[in-house]
mmCIF file of C-alpha atoms in Angstrom:
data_model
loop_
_atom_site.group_PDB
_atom_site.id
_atom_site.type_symbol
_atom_site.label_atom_id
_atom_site.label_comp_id
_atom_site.label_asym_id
_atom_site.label_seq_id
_atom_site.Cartn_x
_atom_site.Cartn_y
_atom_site.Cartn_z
ATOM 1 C CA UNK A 19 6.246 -17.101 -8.107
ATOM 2 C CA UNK A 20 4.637 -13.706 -7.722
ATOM 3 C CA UNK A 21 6.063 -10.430 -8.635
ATOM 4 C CA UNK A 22 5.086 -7.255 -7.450
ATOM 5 C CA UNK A 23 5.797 -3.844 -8.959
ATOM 6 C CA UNK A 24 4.171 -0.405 -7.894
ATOM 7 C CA UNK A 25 4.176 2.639 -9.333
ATOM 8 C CA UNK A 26 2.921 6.274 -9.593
ATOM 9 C CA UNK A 27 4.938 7.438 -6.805
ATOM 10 C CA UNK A 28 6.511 11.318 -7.093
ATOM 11 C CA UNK A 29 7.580 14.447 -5.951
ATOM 12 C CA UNK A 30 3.777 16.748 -4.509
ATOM 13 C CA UNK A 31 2.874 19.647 -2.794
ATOM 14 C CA UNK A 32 1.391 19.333 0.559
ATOM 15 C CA UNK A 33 -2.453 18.957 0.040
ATOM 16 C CA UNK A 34 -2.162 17.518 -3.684
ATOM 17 C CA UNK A 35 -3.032 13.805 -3.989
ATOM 18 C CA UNK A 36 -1.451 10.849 -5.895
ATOM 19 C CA UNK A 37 -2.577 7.309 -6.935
ATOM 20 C CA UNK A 38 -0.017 4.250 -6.495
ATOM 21 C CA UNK A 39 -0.772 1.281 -8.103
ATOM 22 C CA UNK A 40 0.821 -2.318 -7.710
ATOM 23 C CA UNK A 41 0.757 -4.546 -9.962
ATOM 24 C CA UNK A 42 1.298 -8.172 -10.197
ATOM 25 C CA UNK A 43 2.999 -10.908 -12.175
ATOM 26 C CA UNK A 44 1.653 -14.656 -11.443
ATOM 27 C CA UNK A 45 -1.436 -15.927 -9.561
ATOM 28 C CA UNK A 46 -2.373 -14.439 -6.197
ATOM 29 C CA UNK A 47 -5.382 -15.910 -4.426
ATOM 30 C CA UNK A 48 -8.287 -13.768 -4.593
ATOM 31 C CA UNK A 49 -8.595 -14.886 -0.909
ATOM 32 C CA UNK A 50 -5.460 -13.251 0.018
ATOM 33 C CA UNK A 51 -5.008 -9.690 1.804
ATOM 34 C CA UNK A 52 -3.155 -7.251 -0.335
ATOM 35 C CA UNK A 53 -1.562 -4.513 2.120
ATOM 36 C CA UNK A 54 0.302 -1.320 1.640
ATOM 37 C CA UNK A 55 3.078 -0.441 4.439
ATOM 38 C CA UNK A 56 5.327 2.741 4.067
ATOM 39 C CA UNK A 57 9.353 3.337 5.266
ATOM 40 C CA UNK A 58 10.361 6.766 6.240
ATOM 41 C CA UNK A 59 14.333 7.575 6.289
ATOM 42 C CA UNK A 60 15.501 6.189 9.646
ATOM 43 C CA UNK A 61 12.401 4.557 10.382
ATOM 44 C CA UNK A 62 10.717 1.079 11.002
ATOM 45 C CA UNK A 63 8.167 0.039 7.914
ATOM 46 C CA UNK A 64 5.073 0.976 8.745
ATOM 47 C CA UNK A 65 1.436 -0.257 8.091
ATOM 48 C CA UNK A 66 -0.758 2.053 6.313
ATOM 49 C CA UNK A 67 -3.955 -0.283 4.887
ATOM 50 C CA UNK A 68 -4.844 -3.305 3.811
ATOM 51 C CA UNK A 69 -7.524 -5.044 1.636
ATOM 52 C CA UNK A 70 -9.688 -8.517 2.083
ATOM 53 C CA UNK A 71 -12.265 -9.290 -0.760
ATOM 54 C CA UNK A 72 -13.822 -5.887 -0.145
ATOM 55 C CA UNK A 73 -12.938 -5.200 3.311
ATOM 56 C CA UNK A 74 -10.209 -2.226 4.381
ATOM 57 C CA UNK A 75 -8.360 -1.745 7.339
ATOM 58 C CA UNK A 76 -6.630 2.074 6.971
ATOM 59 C CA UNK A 77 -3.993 2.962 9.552
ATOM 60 C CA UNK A 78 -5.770 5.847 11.787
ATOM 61 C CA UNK A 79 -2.808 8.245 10.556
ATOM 62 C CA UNK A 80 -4.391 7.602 6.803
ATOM 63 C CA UNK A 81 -7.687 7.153 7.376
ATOM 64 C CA UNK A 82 -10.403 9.395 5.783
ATOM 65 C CA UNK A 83 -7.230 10.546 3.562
ATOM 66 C CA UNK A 84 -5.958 7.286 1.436
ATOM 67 C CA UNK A 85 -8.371 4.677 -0.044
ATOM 68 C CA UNK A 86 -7.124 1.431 -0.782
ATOM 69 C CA UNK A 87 -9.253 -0.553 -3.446
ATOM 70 C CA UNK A 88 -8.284 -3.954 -5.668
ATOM 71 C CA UNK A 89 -9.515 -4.339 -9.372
ATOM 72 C CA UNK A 90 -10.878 -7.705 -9.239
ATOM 73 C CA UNK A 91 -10.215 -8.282 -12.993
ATOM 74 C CA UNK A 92 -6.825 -7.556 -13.190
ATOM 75 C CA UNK A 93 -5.877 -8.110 -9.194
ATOM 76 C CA UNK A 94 -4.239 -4.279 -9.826
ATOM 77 C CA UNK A 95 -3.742 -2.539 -5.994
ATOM 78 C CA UNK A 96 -3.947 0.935 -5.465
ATOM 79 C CA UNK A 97 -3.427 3.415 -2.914
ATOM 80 C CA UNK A 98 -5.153 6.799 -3.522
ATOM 81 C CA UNK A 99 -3.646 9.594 -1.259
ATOM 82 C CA UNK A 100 -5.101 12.840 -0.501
ATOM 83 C CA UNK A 101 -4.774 15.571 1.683
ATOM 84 C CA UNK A 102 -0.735 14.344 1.952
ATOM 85 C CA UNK A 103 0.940 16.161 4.189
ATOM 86 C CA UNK A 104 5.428 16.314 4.675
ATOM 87 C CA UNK A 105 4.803 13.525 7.288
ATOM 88 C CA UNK A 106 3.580 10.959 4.558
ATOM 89 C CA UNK A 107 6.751 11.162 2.992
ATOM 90 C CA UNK A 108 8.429 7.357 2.379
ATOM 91 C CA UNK A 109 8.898 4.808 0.218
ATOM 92 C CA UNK A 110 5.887 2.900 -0.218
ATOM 93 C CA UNK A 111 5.603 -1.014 -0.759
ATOM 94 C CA UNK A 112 2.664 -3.138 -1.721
ATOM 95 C CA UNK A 113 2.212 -6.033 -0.254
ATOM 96 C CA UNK A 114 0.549 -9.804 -0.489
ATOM 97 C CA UNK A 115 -0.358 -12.358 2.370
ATOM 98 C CA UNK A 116 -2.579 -15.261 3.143
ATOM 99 C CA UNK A 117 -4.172 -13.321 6.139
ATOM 100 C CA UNK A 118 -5.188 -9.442 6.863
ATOM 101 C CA UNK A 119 -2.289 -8.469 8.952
ATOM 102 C CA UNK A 120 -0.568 -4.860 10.454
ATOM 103 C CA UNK A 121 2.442 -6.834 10.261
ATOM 104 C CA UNK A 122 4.788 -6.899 7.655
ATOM 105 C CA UNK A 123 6.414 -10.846 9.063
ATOM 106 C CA UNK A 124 2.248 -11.937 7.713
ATOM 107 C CA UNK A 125 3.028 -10.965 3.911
ATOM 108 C CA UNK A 126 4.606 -13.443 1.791
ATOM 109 C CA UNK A 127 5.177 -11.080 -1.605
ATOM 110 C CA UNK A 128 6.944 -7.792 -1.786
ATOM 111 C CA UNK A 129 7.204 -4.838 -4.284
ATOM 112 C CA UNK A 130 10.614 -2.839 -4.668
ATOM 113 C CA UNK A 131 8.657 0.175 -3.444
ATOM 114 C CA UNK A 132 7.874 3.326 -4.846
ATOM 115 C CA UNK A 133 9.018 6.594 -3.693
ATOM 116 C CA UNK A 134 6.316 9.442 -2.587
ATOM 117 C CA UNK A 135 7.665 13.048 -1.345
ATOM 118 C CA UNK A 136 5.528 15.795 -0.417
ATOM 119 C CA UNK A 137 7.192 19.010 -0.011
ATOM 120 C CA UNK A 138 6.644 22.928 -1.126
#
């Protein structure tokens, strides 16, 4: 069984930047896609990147601003945000699937989700 458990989320300015990282508790194929998605109040989960061996698909609204990178040693995901902006507020769940999805039905493993607000 795997567990997944991110952290690092917080309270930010707009502009400041944050790193969430996910880790995880029992084997997870090094073949597998580890994702990030994001859930605003009121609002449907959303897809913000995911990562295959060394290949990342960012959501447009993220890309150029959050890079999503795996340690390969310890299998350790993280999201770093920059440039975050009111609109990126959410709770923000890692992922893990057998296939690079934007779906959240394709992932198998979920964190509890870590909360990120960005407000002056």
């Amino acid at each position: 069984q795997v567990h997944l458990v991110e952290s690092g989320g917080g309270l930010v300015q707009p502009g400041d930047s944050l790193q969430l990282s996910c880790t995880a508790s029992g084997r997870i194929d090094s073949k597998s896609t580890m994702a990030w998605f994001r859930q605003a109040p009121g609002k449907e989960r959303e897809f913000v990147s995911a990562i295959s061996w060394t290949i990342t698909f960012p959501a447009p609204s993220v890309k150029g601003r959050f890079a999503i990178s795996r340690d390969r040693d310890t299998g350790t995901l993280y999201l770093q945000m920059n440039s975050l902006e009111p609109e990126d507020t959410a709770v923000y769940f890692c992922a893990a699937g057998p296939r690079g999805s934007l779906y959240s039905n394709d992932y198998t493993y979920w964190g509890q989700g870590t909360q990120v607000t960005v407000s002056s």
